[in-house]
Amino acid sequence: MQSAKILPYSSAPLTKAAPTPAQVMISLEGVSKVYANGHRCLTDINLRINKGEFLFITGASGAGKSTLLKLLYGAERPSAGQVLVEQHSVGKLRGDRLARLRRRIGIVFQDYKLIENRTVGENVAFVLWAQGYAPQEIRRRLIPTLNLVGLADKVDRYPKHLSGGEQQRVSLARAIISTPSVILADEPTGNLDVENSRQILRLLEKMQSLGATIIVTTHDQNLIRMGEIGGQRLNQLPVMELYDGKLFWVKK
């Protein structure tokens, strides 16, 4: 593992200026996760991410990256500590309150999780339909979102007729159509070649420029070393590493 500085218990934002509570998008305070079989996945994680920041989290497969993201959208609950998103304690939310928070979070999965018997348009629109949006609002958002990811001409295609890169862009379109304040991308380029990986990262950088807070997990160090994306070099972005259940700064 690269030489890294362990994150102190008091946490630290990615930016130098001390943020106000309203500027903090995500906060983990002394978070640990131990599964029922006794496996300790995360230990005393402290992290603060301000609105509009972009963070890479690296780590080997099985290091706990997916678990960390699941804690942020309430699919897992911490064994100790507190997870805050938009000042809401995620572990305490249930039912409609948790559902409302999840509407503010877009999730991009490595394996796409598309509905095979639905078209591109139907897969992307499904998120808004499930949230109760009116049909006219869904139509208003759909094509601009597909244009953003370069798939407007494939609105009536089925996933089996798309390449891996195109399927991942559908997954990204589904994550952003509701204009979330947070985007969590779990190994979003794990199944893609270099050029498709660049396209996905370029789109994520675009969403950051529009105000979204982005967390990307990856086990691929080459992803972080990629060239210029939208005028911002990926190798200048903050990077943390999950190792032995703890978060370390690799580069602030």
JSON list of C-alpha atoms in Angstrom, two decimals:
[
{"chain": "A", "resi": 1, "resn": "MET", "atom": "CA", "xyz": [0.00, 0.00, 0.00]},
{"chain": "A", "resi": 2, "resn": "GLN", "atom": "CA", "xyz": [1.14, 3.50, -0.75]},
{"chain": "A", "resi": 3, "resn": "SER", "atom": "CA", "xyz": [2.34, 5.69, 2.06]},
{"chain": "A", "resi": 4, "resn": "ALA", "atom": "CA", "xyz": [-0.76, 7.38, 3.43]},
{"chain": "A", "resi": 5, "resn": "LYS", "atom": "CA", "xyz": [-1.90, 9.46, 6.31]},
{"chain": "A", "resi": 6, "resn": "ILE", "atom": "CA", "xyz": [-4.64, 7.99, 8.45]},
{"chain": "A", "resi": 7, "resn": "LEU", "atom": "CA", "xyz": [-7.70, 10.16, 8.81]},
{"chain": "A", "resi": 8, "resn": "PRO", "atom": "CA", "xyz": [-7.89, 11.54, 12.36]},
{"chain": "A", "resi": 9, "resn": "TYR", "atom": "CA", "xyz": [-10.94, 10.86, 14.48]},
{"chain": "A", "resi": 10, "resn": "SER", "atom": "CA", "xyz": [-12.04, 14.49, 14.25]},
{"chain": "A", "resi": 11, "resn": "SER", "atom": "CA", "xyz": [-12.31, 14.19, 10.46]},
{"chain": "A", "resi": 12, "resn": "ALA", "atom": "CA", "xyz": [-11.40, 16.79, 7.90]},
{"chain": "A", "resi": 13, "resn": "PRO", "atom": "CA", "xyz": [-13.11, 18.21, 4.84]},
{"chain": "A", "resi": 14, "resn": "LEU", "atom": "CA", "xyz": [-11.54, 17.94, 1.41]},
{"chain": "A", "resi": 15, "resn": "THR", "atom": "CA", "xyz": [-11.39, 21.72, 1.15]},
{"chain": "A", "resi": 16, "resn": "LYS", "atom": "CA", "xyz": [-9.20, 23.82, 3.43]},
{"chain": "A", "resi": 17, "resn": "ALA", "atom": "CA", "xyz": [-11.79, 26.32, 4.67]},
{"chain": "A", "resi": 18, "resn": "ALA", "atom": "CA", "xyz": [-13.86, 25.19, 7.65]},
{"chain": "A", "resi": 19, "resn": "PRO", "atom": "CA", "xyz": [-17.37, 24.49, 6.32]},
{"chain": "A", "resi": 20, "resn": "THR", "atom": "CA", "xyz": [-20.66, 25.46, 7.91]},
{"chain": "A", "resi": 21, "resn": "PRO", "atom": "CA", "xyz": [-23.07, 22.59, 8.71]},
{"chain": "A", "resi": 22, "resn": "ALA", "atom": "CA", "xyz": [-25.13, 23.53, 5.65]},
{"chain": "A", "resi": 23, "resn": "GLN", "atom": "CA", "xyz": [-22.06, 23.03, 3.42]},
{"chain": "A", "resi": 24, "resn": "VAL", "atom": "CA", "xyz": [-21.39, 19.48, 4.64]},
{"chain": "A", "resi": 25, "resn": "MET", "atom": "CA", "xyz": [-23.09, 16.92, 2.42]},
{"chain": "A", "resi": 26, "resn": "ILE", "atom": "CA", "xyz": [-21.78, 13.67, 3.94]},
{"chain": "A", "resi": 27, "resn": "SER", "atom": "CA", "xyz": [-20.36, 12.98, 7.38]},
{"chain": "A", "resi": 28, "resn": "LEU", "atom": "CA", "xyz": [-19.27, 9.69, 8.94]},
{"chain": "A", "resi": 29, "resn": "GLU", "atom": "CA", "xyz": [-18.52, 9.86, 12.64]},
{"chain": "A", "resi": 30, "resn": "GLY", "atom": "CA", "xyz": [-16.80, 6.89, 14.28]},
{"chain": "A", "resi": 31, "resn": "VAL", "atom": "CA", "xyz": [-18.54, 4.45, 11.93]},
{"chain": "A", "resi": 32, "resn": "SER", "atom": "CA", "xyz": [-17.88, 0.73, 12.27]},
{"chain": "A", "resi": 33, "resn": "LYS", "atom": "CA", "xyz": [-19.60, -2.20, 10.59]},
{"chain": "A", "resi": 34, "resn": "VAL", "atom": "CA", "xyz": [-19.50, -5.75, 11.93]},
{"chain": "A", "resi": 35, "resn": "TYR", "atom": "CA", "xyz": [-21.59, -8.44, 10.26]},
{"chain": "A", "resi": 36, "resn": "ALA", "atom": "CA", "xyz": [-23.56, -11.11, 12.10]},
{"chain": "A", "resi": 37, "resn": "ASN", "atom": "CA", "xyz": [-20.87, -13.72, 11.39]},
{"chain": "A", "resi": 38, "resn": "GLY", "atom": "CA", "xyz": [-18.36, -11.57, 13.28]},
{"chain": "A", "resi": 39, "resn": "HIS", "atom": "CA", "xyz": [-16.57, -10.20, 10.23]},
{"chain": "A", "resi": 40, "resn": "ARG", "atom": "CA", "xyz": [-15.45, -6.64, 10.91]},
{"chain": "A", "resi": 41, "resn": "CYS", "atom": "CA", "xyz": [-15.71, -4.74, 7.64]},
{"chain": "A", "resi": 42, "resn": "LEU", "atom": "CA", "xyz": [-15.19, -1.12, 8.72]},
{"chain": "A", "resi": 43, "resn": "THR", "atom": "CA", "xyz": [-13.53, 0.29, 11.84]},
{"chain": "A", "resi": 44, "resn": "ASP", "atom": "CA", "xyz": [-13.92, 3.81, 13.26]},
{"chain": "A", "resi": 45, "resn": "ILE", "atom": "CA", "xyz": [-14.40, 5.60, 9.94]},
{"chain": "A", "resi": 46, "resn": "ASN", "atom": "CA", "xyz": [-14.40, 9.39, 10.10]},
{"chain": "A", "resi": 47, "resn": "LEU", "atom": "CA", "xyz": [-15.02, 11.40, 6.96]},
{"chain": "A", "resi": 48, "resn": "ARG", "atom": "CA", "xyz": [-16.53, 14.70, 5.93]},
{"chain": "A", "resi": 49, "resn": "ILE", "atom": "CA", "xyz": [-17.35, 15.64, 2.34]},
{"chain": "A", "resi": 50, "resn": "ASN", "atom": "CA", "xyz": [-18.66, 19.07, 1.44]},
{"chain": "A", "resi": 51, "resn": "LYS", "atom": "CA", "xyz": [-21.24, 19.87, -1.21]},
{"chain": "A", "resi": 52, "resn": "GLY", "atom": "CA", "xyz": [-19.92, 19.66, -4.75]},
{"chain": "A", "resi": 53, "resn": "GLU", "atom": "CA", "xyz": [-16.75, 17.72, -3.94]},
{"chain": "A", "resi": 54, "resn": "PHE", "atom": "CA", "xyz": [-15.44, 14.70, -5.86]},
{"chain": "A", "resi": 55, "resn": "LEU", "atom": "CA", "xyz": [-13.71, 11.88, -3.98]},
{"chain": "A", "resi": 56, "resn": "PHE", "atom": "CA", "xyz": [-12.12, 8.62, -5.14]},
{"chain": "A", "resi": 57, "resn": "ILE", "atom": "CA", "xyz": [-12.05, 5.72, -2.69]},
{"chain": "A", "resi": 58, "resn": "THR", "atom": "CA", "xyz": [-9.71, 2.89, -3.64]},
{"chain": "A", "resi": 59, "resn": "GLY", "atom": "CA", "xyz": [-9.13, -0.50, -2.11]},
{"chain": "A", "resi": 60, "resn": "ALA", "atom": "CA", "xyz": [-8.82, -4.15, -3.01]},
{"chain": "A", "resi": 61, "resn": "SER", "atom": "CA", "xyz": [-11.88, -6.23, -3.81]},
{"chain": "A", "resi": 62, "resn": "GLY", "atom": "CA", "xyz": [-13.56, -7.10, -0.53]},
{"chain": "A", "resi": 63, "resn": "ALA", "atom": "CA", "xyz": [-12.05, -4.14, 1.32]},
{"chain": "A", "resi": 64, "resn": "GLY", "atom": "CA", "xyz": [-15.47, -2.73, 2.22]},
{"chain": "A", "resi": 65, "resn": "LYS", "atom": "CA", "xyz": [-15.99, -0.09, -0.48]},
{"chain": "A", "resi": 66, "resn": "SER", "atom": "CA", "xyz": [-19.48, -1.30, -1.41]},
{"chain": "A", "resi": 67, "resn": "THR", "atom": "CA", "xyz": [-20.43, -1.57, 2.27]},
{"chain": "A", "resi": 68, "resn": "LEU", "atom": "CA", "xyz": [-19.34, 2.03, 2.82]},
{"chain": "A", "resi": 69, "resn": "LEU", "atom": "CA", "xyz": [-21.57, 3.23, -0.01]},
{"chain": "A", "resi": 70, "resn": "LYS", "atom": "CA", "xyz": [-24.48, 1.10, 1.20]},
{"chain": "A", "resi": 71, "resn": "LEU", "atom": "CA", "xyz": [-24.24, 2.83, 4.57]},
{"chain": "A", "resi": 72, "resn": "LEU", "atom": "CA", "xyz": [-24.69, 6.17, 2.77]},
{"chain": "A", "resi": 73, "resn": "TYR", "atom": "CA", "xyz": [-27.98, 5.18, 1.13]},
{"chain": "A", "resi": 74, "resn": "GLY", "atom": "CA", "xyz": [-29.34, 3.07, 3.95]},
{"chain": "A", "resi": 75, "resn": "ALA", "atom": "CA", "xyz": [-28.98, -0.42, 2.48]},
{"chain": "A", "resi": 76, "resn": "GLU", "atom": "CA", "xyz": [-26.77, -1.24, 5.48]},
{"chain": "A", "resi": 77, "resn": "ARG", "atom": "CA", "xyz": [-26.78, 0.21, 8.98]},
{"chain": "A", "resi": 78, "resn": "PRO", "atom": "CA", "xyz": [-23.68, 0.93, 11.04]},
{"chain": "A", "resi": 79, "resn": "SER", "atom": "CA", "xyz": [-22.83, -1.24, 14.03]},
{"chain": "A", "resi": 80, "resn": "ALA", "atom": "CA", "xyz": [-21.43, 1.87, 15.72]},
{"chain": "A", "resi": 81, "resn": "GLY", "atom": "CA", "xyz": [-21.18, 5.55, 14.94]},
{"chain": "A", "resi": 82, "resn": "GLN", "atom": "CA", "xyz": [-23.32, 7.83, 12.82]},
{"chain": "A", "resi": 83, "resn": "VAL", "atom": "CA", "xyz": [-23.78, 8.33, 9.06]},
{"chain": "A", "resi": 84, "resn": "LEU", "atom": "CA", "xyz": [-25.14, 11.74, 8.05]},
{"chain": "A", "resi": 85, "resn": "VAL", "atom": "CA", "xyz": [-26.28, 12.72, 4.56]},
{"chain": "A", "resi": 86, "resn": "GLU", "atom": "CA", "xyz": [-27.68, 16.24, 4.16]},
{"chain": "A", "resi": 87, "resn": "GLN", "atom": "CA", "xyz": [-27.70, 16.36, 7.98]},
{"chain": "A", "resi": 88, "resn": "HIS", "atom": "CA", "xyz": [-30.02, 13.32, 8.18]},
{"chain": "A", "resi": 89, "resn": "SER", "atom": "CA", "xyz": [-28.86, 10.39, 10.32]},
{"chain": "A", "resi": 90, "resn": "VAL", "atom": "CA", "xyz": [-29.29, 7.65, 7.72]},
{"chain": "A", "resi": 91, "resn": "GLY", "atom": "CA", "xyz": [-29.19, 4.76, 10.18]},
{"chain": "A", "resi": 92, "resn": "LYS", "atom": "CA", "xyz": [-32.22, 6.14, 12.02]},
{"chain": "A", "resi": 93, "resn": "LEU", "atom": "CA", "xyz": [-34.39, 6.65, 8.95]},
{"chain": "A", "resi": 94, "resn": "ARG", "atom": "CA", "xyz": [-37.16, 4.19, 8.12]},
{"chain": "A", "resi": 95, "resn": "GLY", "atom": "CA", "xyz": [-39.95, 3.91, 5.58]},
{"chain": "A", "resi": 96, "resn": "ASP", "atom": "CA", "xyz": [-40.96, 7.08, 3.79]},
{"chain": "A", "resi": 97, "resn": "ARG", "atom": "CA", "xyz": [-38.23, 9.18, 5.42]},
{"chain": "A", "resi": 98, "resn": "LEU", "atom": "CA", "xyz": [-35.53, 6.86, 4.08]},
{"chain": "A", "resi": 99, "resn": "ALA", "atom": "CA", "xyz": [-37.23, 6.74, 0.67]},
{"chain": "A", "resi": 100, "resn": "ARG", "atom": "CA", "xyz": [-37.26, 10.54, 0.49]},
{"chain": "A", "resi": 101, "resn": "LEU", "atom": "CA", "xyz": [-33.54, 10.71, 1.23]},
{"chain": "A", "resi": 102, "resn": "ARG", "atom": "CA", "xyz": [-32.77, 8.06, -1.39]},
{"chain": "A", "resi": 103, "resn": "ARG", "atom": "CA", "xyz": [-34.48, 10.24, -3.99]},
{"chain": "A", "resi": 104, "resn": "ARG", "atom": "CA", "xyz": [-31.62, 12.70, -3.45]},
{"chain": "A", "resi": 105, "resn": "ILE", "atom": "CA", "xyz": [-28.99, 10.03, -4.11]},
{"chain": "A", "resi": 106, "resn": "GLY", "atom": "CA", "xyz": [-28.11, 8.59, -7.51]},
{"chain": "A", "resi": 107, "resn": "ILE", "atom": "CA", "xyz": [-26.42, 5.18, -7.55]},
{"chain": "A", "resi": 108, "resn": "VAL", "atom": "CA", "xyz": [-24.31, 3.75, -10.37]},
{"chain": "A", "resi": 109, "resn": "PHE", "atom": "CA", "xyz": [-23.60, 0.02, -10.13]},
{"chain": "A", "resi": 110, "resn": "GLN", "atom": "CA", "xyz": [-20.75, -1.93, -11.69]},
{"chain": "A", "resi": 111, "resn": "ASP", "atom": "CA", "xyz": [-23.14, -4.55, -13.11]},
{"chain": "A", "resi": 112, "resn": "TYR", "atom": "CA", "xyz": [-25.60, -1.94, -14.44]},
{"chain": "A", "resi": 113, "resn": "LYS", "atom": "CA", "xyz": [-28.74, -3.58, -12.90]},
{"chain": "A", "resi": 114, "resn": "LEU", "atom": "CA", "xyz": [-30.89, -2.78, -15.94]},
{"chain": "A", "resi": 115, "resn": "ILE", "atom": "CA", "xyz": [-34.30, -4.37, -16.52]},
{"chain": "A", "resi": 116, "resn": "GLU", "atom": "CA", "xyz": [-33.69, -6.61, -19.52]},
{"chain": "A", "resi": 117, "resn": "ASN", "atom": "CA", "xyz": [-37.26, -6.55, -20.88]},
{"chain": "A", "resi": 118, "resn": "ARG", "atom": "CA", "xyz": [-37.51, -2.76, -20.75]},
{"chain": "A", "resi": 119, "resn": "THR", "atom": "CA", "xyz": [-36.11, -0.28, -23.26]},
{"chain": "A", "resi": 120, "resn": "VAL", "atom": "CA", "xyz": [-33.43, 2.28, -22.50]},
{"chain": "A", "resi": 121, "resn": "GLY", "atom": "CA", "xyz": [-36.09, 4.95, -22.09]},
{"chain": "A", "resi": 122, "resn": "GLU", "atom": "CA", "xyz": [-38.19, 2.77, -19.80]},
{"chain": "A", "resi": 123, "resn": "ASN", "atom": "CA", "xyz": [-35.18, 1.84, -17.65]},
{"chain": "A", "resi": 124, "resn": "VAL", "atom": "CA", "xyz": [-34.22, 5.47, -17.15]},
{"chain": "A", "resi": 125, "resn": "ALA", "atom": "CA", "xyz": [-37.80, 6.71, -16.66]},
{"chain": "A", "resi": 126, "resn": "PHE", "atom": "CA", "xyz": [-38.54, 3.97, -14.12]},
{"chain": "A", "resi": 127, "resn": "VAL", "atom": "CA", "xyz": [-36.86, 5.94, -11.34]},
{"chain": "A", "resi": 128, "resn": "LEU", "atom": "CA", "xyz": [-39.17, 8.92, -11.82]},
{"chain": "A", "resi": 129, "resn": "TRP", "atom": "CA", "xyz": [-42.21, 6.71, -12.26]},
{"chain": "A", "resi": 130, "resn": "ALA", "atom": "CA", "xyz": [-41.43, 4.97, -8.95]},
{"chain": "A", "resi": 131, "resn": "GLN", "atom": "CA", "xyz": [-41.11, 8.37, -7.26]},
{"chain": "A", "resi": 132, "resn": "GLY", "atom": "CA", "xyz": [-44.55, 9.43, -8.47]},
{"chain": "A", "resi": 133, "resn": "TYR", "atom": "CA", "xyz": [-43.59, 11.97, -11.12]},
{"chain": "A", "resi": 134, "resn": "ALA", "atom": "CA", "xyz": [-46.29, 12.96, -13.60]},
{"chain": "A", "resi": 135, "resn": "PRO", "atom": "CA", "xyz": [-45.96, 11.47, -17.11]},
{"chain": "A", "resi": 136, "resn": "GLN", "atom": "CA", "xyz": [-45.39, 14.89, -18.68]},
{"chain": "A", "resi": 137, "resn": "GLU", "atom": "CA", "xyz": [-42.54, 15.63, -16.26]},
{"chain": "A", "resi": 138, "resn": "ILE", "atom": "CA", "xyz": [-40.96, 12.24, -17.01]},
{"chain": "A", "resi": 139, "resn": "ARG", "atom": "CA", "xyz": [-41.12, 12.98, -20.74]},
{"chain": "A", "resi": 140, "resn": "ARG", "atom": "CA", "xyz": [-39.66, 16.45, -20.16]},
{"chain": "A", "resi": 141, "resn": "ARG", "atom": "CA", "xyz": [-36.63, 15.03, -18.36]},
{"chain": "A", "resi": 142, "resn": "LEU", "atom": "CA", "xyz": [-36.01, 11.85, -20.33]},
{"chain": "A", "resi": 143, "resn": "ILE", "atom": "CA", "xyz": [-34.56, 12.99, -23.65]},
{"chain": "A", "resi": 144, "resn": "PRO", "atom": "CA", "xyz": [-32.33, 15.75, -22.18]},
{"chain": "A", "resi": 145, "resn": "THR", "atom": "CA", "xyz": [-30.89, 13.18, -19.77]},
{"chain": "A", "resi": 146, "resn": "LEU", "atom": "CA", "xyz": [-30.27, 10.68, -22.57]},
{"chain": "A", "resi": 147, "resn": "ASN", "atom": "CA", "xyz": [-28.70, 13.46, -24.63]},
{"chain": "A", "resi": 148, "resn": "LEU", "atom": "CA", "xyz": [-26.31, 14.17, -21.77]},
{"chain": "A", "resi": 149, "resn": "VAL", "atom": "CA", "xyz": [-25.04, 10.58, -21.83]},
{"chain": "A", "resi": 150, "resn": "GLY", "atom": "CA", "xyz": [-25.14, 10.35, -25.64]},
{"chain": "A", "resi": 151, "resn": "LEU", "atom": "CA", "xyz": [-27.93, 7.78, -25.90]},
{"chain": "A", "resi": 152, "resn": "ALA", "atom": "CA", "xyz": [-30.97, 9.72, -27.13]},
{"chain": "A", "resi": 153, "resn": "ASP", "atom": "CA", "xyz": [-30.85, 7.77, -30.40]},
{"chain": "A", "resi": 154, "resn": "LYS", "atom": "CA", "xyz": [-31.12, 4.48, -28.47]},
{"chain": "A", "resi": 155, "resn": "VAL", "atom": "CA", "xyz": [-34.19, 5.33, -26.39]},
{"chain": "A", "resi": 156, "resn": "ASP", "atom": "CA", "xyz": [-36.13, 2.36, -27.83]},
{"chain": "A", "resi": 157, "resn": "ARG", "atom": "CA", "xyz": [-33.30, -0.18, -27.70]},
{"chain": "A", "resi": 158, "resn": "TYR", "atom": "CA", "xyz": [-33.19, -3.04, -25.19]},
{"chain": "A", "resi": 159, "resn": "PRO", "atom": "CA", "xyz": [-30.15, -3.63, -22.95]},
{"chain": "A", "resi": 160, "resn": "LYS", "atom": "CA", "xyz": [-29.12, -6.80, -24.79]},
{"chain": "A", "resi": 161, "resn": "HIS", "atom": "CA", "xyz": [-28.56, -4.71, -27.91]},
{"chain": "A", "resi": 162, "resn": "LEU", "atom": "CA", "xyz": [-26.15, -2.31, -26.17]},
{"chain": "A", "resi": 163, "resn": "SER", "atom": "CA", "xyz": [-22.42, -2.52, -25.52]},
{"chain": "A", "resi": 164, "resn": "GLY", "atom": "CA", "xyz": [-21.11, -2.61, -21.96]},
{"chain": "A", "resi": 165, "resn": "GLY", "atom": "CA", "xyz": [-20.18, 1.06, -22.14]},
{"chain": "A", "resi": 166, "resn": "GLU", "atom": "CA", "xyz": [-23.65, 1.98, -23.38]},
{"chain": "A", "resi": 167, "resn": "GLN", "atom": "CA", "xyz": [-25.31, -0.05, -20.64]},
{"chain": "A", "resi": 168, "resn": "GLN", "atom": "CA", "xyz": [-23.23, 1.74, -18.02]},
{"chain": "A", "resi": 169, "resn": "ARG", "atom": "CA", "xyz": [-24.26, 5.09, -19.50]},
{"chain": "A", "resi": 170, "resn": "VAL", "atom": "CA", "xyz": [-27.90, 3.99, -19.19]},
{"chain": "A", "resi": 171, "resn": "SER", "atom": "CA", "xyz": [-27.18, 3.19, -15.55]},
{"chain": "A", "resi": 172, "resn": "LEU", "atom": "CA", "xyz": [-25.68, 6.65, -15.12]},
{"chain": "A", "resi": 173, "resn": "ALA", "atom": "CA", "xyz": [-28.66, 8.31, -16.85]},
{"chain": "A", "resi": 174, "resn": "ARG", "atom": "CA", "xyz": [-30.98, 6.48, -14.47]},
{"chain": "A", "resi": 175, "resn": "ALA", "atom": "CA", "xyz": [-28.91, 7.74, -11.53]},
{"chain": "A", "resi": 176, "resn": "ILE", "atom": "CA", "xyz": [-28.99, 11.40, -12.60]},
{"chain": "A", "resi": 177, "resn": "ILE", "atom": "CA", "xyz": [-32.46, 11.88, -14.12]},
{"chain": "A", "resi": 178, "resn": "SER", "atom": "CA", "xyz": [-33.89, 12.95, -10.76]},
{"chain": "A", "resi": 179, "resn": "THR", "atom": "CA", "xyz": [-31.08, 15.56, -10.38]},
{"chain": "A", "resi": 180, "resn": "PRO", "atom": "CA", "xyz": [-29.66, 14.04, -7.17]},
{"chain": "A", "resi": 181, "resn": "SER", "atom": "CA", "xyz": [-27.44, 16.04, -4.86]},
{"chain": "A", "resi": 182, "resn": "VAL", "atom": "CA", "xyz": [-25.20, 12.99, -4.30]},
{"chain": "A", "resi": 183, "resn": "ILE", "atom": "CA", "xyz": [-23.96, 10.42, -6.83]},
{"chain": "A", "resi": 184, "resn": "LEU", "atom": "CA", "xyz": [-22.41, 7.20, -5.57]},
{"chain": "A", "resi": 185, "resn": "ALA", "atom": "CA", "xyz": [-20.60, 5.19, -8.25]},
{"chain": "A", "resi": 186, "resn": "ASP", "atom": "CA", "xyz": [-19.56, 1.71, -7.13]},
{"chain": "A", "resi": 187, "resn": "GLU", "atom": "CA", "xyz": [-16.77, 0.43, -9.41]},
{"chain": "A", "resi": 188, "resn": "PRO", "atom": "CA", "xyz": [-18.52, 2.13, -12.37]},
{"chain": "A", "resi": 189, "resn": "THR", "atom": "CA", "xyz": [-15.76, 1.28, -14.84]},
{"chain": "A", "resi": 190, "resn": "GLY", "atom": "CA", "xyz": [-14.90, -2.20, -13.59]},
{"chain": "A", "resi": 191, "resn": "ASN", "atom": "CA", "xyz": [-16.28, -3.92, -16.70]},
{"chain": "A", "resi": 192, "resn": "LEU", "atom": "CA", "xyz": [-15.25, -1.27, -19.24]},
{"chain": "A", "resi": 193, "resn": "ASP", "atom": "CA", "xyz": [-12.28, -0.60, -21.48]},
{"chain": "A", "resi": 194, "resn": "VAL", "atom": "CA", "xyz": [-10.18, 2.55, -21.18]},
{"chain": "A", "resi": 195, "resn": "GLU", "atom": "CA", "xyz": [-12.15, 4.70, -23.61]},
{"chain": "A", "resi": 196, "resn": "ASN", "atom": "CA", "xyz": [-15.55, 3.82, -22.10]},
{"chain": "A", "resi": 197, "resn": "SER", "atom": "CA", "xyz": [-14.09, 4.42, -18.65]},
{"chain": "A", "resi": 198, "resn": "ARG", "atom": "CA", "xyz": [-13.05, 7.90, -19.72]},
{"chain": "A", "resi": 199, "resn": "GLN", "atom": "CA", "xyz": [-16.57, 8.59, -21.01]},
{"chain": "A", "resi": 200, "resn": "ILE", "atom": "CA", "xyz": [-18.14, 7.59, -17.69]},
{"chain": "A", "resi": 201, "resn": "LEU", "atom": "CA", "xyz": [-15.69, 9.70, -15.69]},
{"chain": "A", "resi": 202, "resn": "ARG", "atom": "CA", "xyz": [-16.21, 12.65, -18.01]},
{"chain": "A", "resi": 203, "resn": "LEU", "atom": "CA", "xyz": [-19.96, 12.42, -17.37]},
{"chain": "A", "resi": 204, "resn": "LEU", "atom": "CA", "xyz": [-19.42, 12.23, -13.61]},
{"chain": "A", "resi": 205, "resn": "GLU", "atom": "CA", "xyz": [-17.17, 15.28, -13.78]},
{"chain": "A", "resi": 206, "resn": "LYS", "atom": "CA", "xyz": [-19.95, 17.06, -15.70]},
{"chain": "A", "resi": 207, "resn": "MET", "atom": "CA", "xyz": [-22.41, 16.26, -12.91]},
{"chain": "A", "resi": 208, "resn": "GLN", "atom": "CA", "xyz": [-19.95, 17.64, -10.36]},
{"chain": "A", "resi": 209, "resn": "SER", "atom": "CA", "xyz": [-19.73, 20.85, -12.38]},
{"chain": "A", "resi": 210, "resn": "LEU", "atom": "CA", "xyz": [-23.53, 21.10, -12.07]},
{"chain": "A", "resi": 211, "resn": "GLY", "atom": "CA", "xyz": [-23.27, 20.91, -8.27]},
{"chain": "A", "resi": 212, "resn": "ALA", "atom": "CA", "xyz": [-23.49, 17.20, -7.42]},
{"chain": "A", "resi": 213, "resn": "THR", "atom": "CA", "xyz": [-21.29, 15.61, -4.76]},
{"chain": "A", "resi": 214, "resn": "ILE", "atom": "CA", "xyz": [-19.53, 12.55, -6.22]},
{"chain": "A", "resi": 215, "resn": "ILE", "atom": "CA", "xyz": [-17.98, 9.47, -4.62]},
{"chain": "A", "resi": 216, "resn": "VAL", "atom": "CA", "xyz": [-16.37, 6.91, -6.92]},
{"chain": "A", "resi": 217, "resn": "THR", "atom": "CA", "xyz": [-15.04, 3.61, -5.59]},
{"chain": "A", "resi": 218, "resn": "THR", "atom": "CA", "xyz": [-12.50, 1.62, -7.57]},
{"chain": "A", "resi": 219, "resn": "HIS", "atom": "CA", "xyz": [-9.83, -1.03, -7.15]},
{"chain": "A", "resi": 220, "resn": "ASP", "atom": "CA", "xyz": [-8.10, 0.22, -10.32]},
{"chain": "A", "resi": 221, "resn": "GLN", "atom": "CA", "xyz": [-5.30, 2.71, -9.65]},
{"chain": "A", "resi": 222, "resn": "ASN", "atom": "CA", "xyz": [-4.99, 3.28, -13.41]},
{"chain": "A", "resi": 223, "resn": "LEU", "atom": "CA", "xyz": [-8.43, 4.86, -13.38]},
{"chain": "A", "resi": 224, "resn": "ILE", "atom": "CA", "xyz": [-7.17, 7.66, -11.14]},
{"chain": "A", "resi": 225, "resn": "ARG", "atom": "CA", "xyz": [-4.10, 8.17, -13.30]},
{"chain": "A", "resi": 226, "resn": "MET", "atom": "CA", "xyz": [-6.14, 8.82, -16.44]},
{"chain": "A", "resi": 227, "resn": "GLY", "atom": "CA", "xyz": [-5.65, 12.04, -18.33]},
{"chain": "A", "resi": 228, "resn": "GLU", "atom": "CA", "xyz": [-7.54, 15.26, -18.37]},
{"chain": "A", "resi": 229, "resn": "ILE", "atom": "CA", "xyz": [-11.31, 15.11, -17.88]},
{"chain": "A", "resi": 230, "resn": "GLY", "atom": "CA", "xyz": [-13.21, 18.30, -18.66]},
{"chain": "A", "resi": 231, "resn": "GLY", "atom": "CA", "xyz": [-10.23, 20.51, -17.83]},
{"chain": "A", "resi": 232, "resn": "GLN", "atom": "CA", "xyz": [-9.64, 18.87, -14.46]},
{"chain": "A", "resi": 233, "resn": "ARG", "atom": "CA", "xyz": [-6.97, 16.20, -14.08]},
{"chain": "A", "resi": 234, "resn": "LEU", "atom": "CA", "xyz": [-8.17, 13.09, -12.30]},
{"chain": "A", "resi": 235, "resn": "ASN", "atom": "CA", "xyz": [-4.77, 12.71, -10.69]},
{"chain": "A", "resi": 236, "resn": "GLN", "atom": "CA", "xyz": [-5.37, 16.03, -8.90]},
{"chain": "A", "resi": 237, "resn": "LEU", "atom": "CA", "xyz": [-8.59, 14.86, -7.23]},
{"chain": "A", "resi": 238, "resn": "PRO", "atom": "CA", "xyz": [-8.63, 13.69, -3.59]},
{"chain": "A", "resi": 239, "resn": "VAL", "atom": "CA", "xyz": [-8.08, 9.96, -3.10]},
{"chain": "A", "resi": 240, "resn": "MET", "atom": "CA", "xyz": [-8.61, 7.77, -0.04]},
{"chain": "A", "resi": 241, "resn": "GLU", "atom": "CA", "xyz": [-7.91, 4.08, 0.44]},
{"chain": "A", "resi": 242, "resn": "LEU", "atom": "CA", "xyz": [-9.80, 1.47, 2.43]},
{"chain": "A", "resi": 243, "resn": "TYR", "atom": "CA", "xyz": [-7.35, -0.94, 3.97]},
{"chain": "A", "resi": 244, "resn": "ASP", "atom": "CA", "xyz": [-7.89, -3.35, 6.84]},
{"chain": "A", "resi": 245, "resn": "GLY", "atom": "CA", "xyz": [-11.24, -1.72, 7.61]},
{"chain": "A", "resi": 246, "resn": "LYS", "atom": "CA", "xyz": [-9.87, 1.81, 7.91]},
{"chain": "A", "resi": 247, "resn": "LEU", "atom": "CA", "xyz": [-9.77, 4.86, 5.66]},
{"chain": "A", "resi": 248, "resn": "PHE", "atom": "CA", "xyz": [-6.43, 6.43, 4.82]},
{"chain": "A", "resi": 249, "resn": "TRP", "atom": "CA", "xyz": [-5.69, 9.56, 2.87]},
{"chain": "A", "resi": 250, "resn": "VAL", "atom": "CA", "xyz": [-3.62, 8.78, -0.21]},
{"chain": "A", "resi": 251, "resn": "LYS", "atom": "CA", "xyz": [-3.85, 12.32, -1.57]},
{"chain": "A", "resi": 252, "resn": "LYS", "atom": "CA", "xyz": [-5.83, 15.37, -0.45]}
]
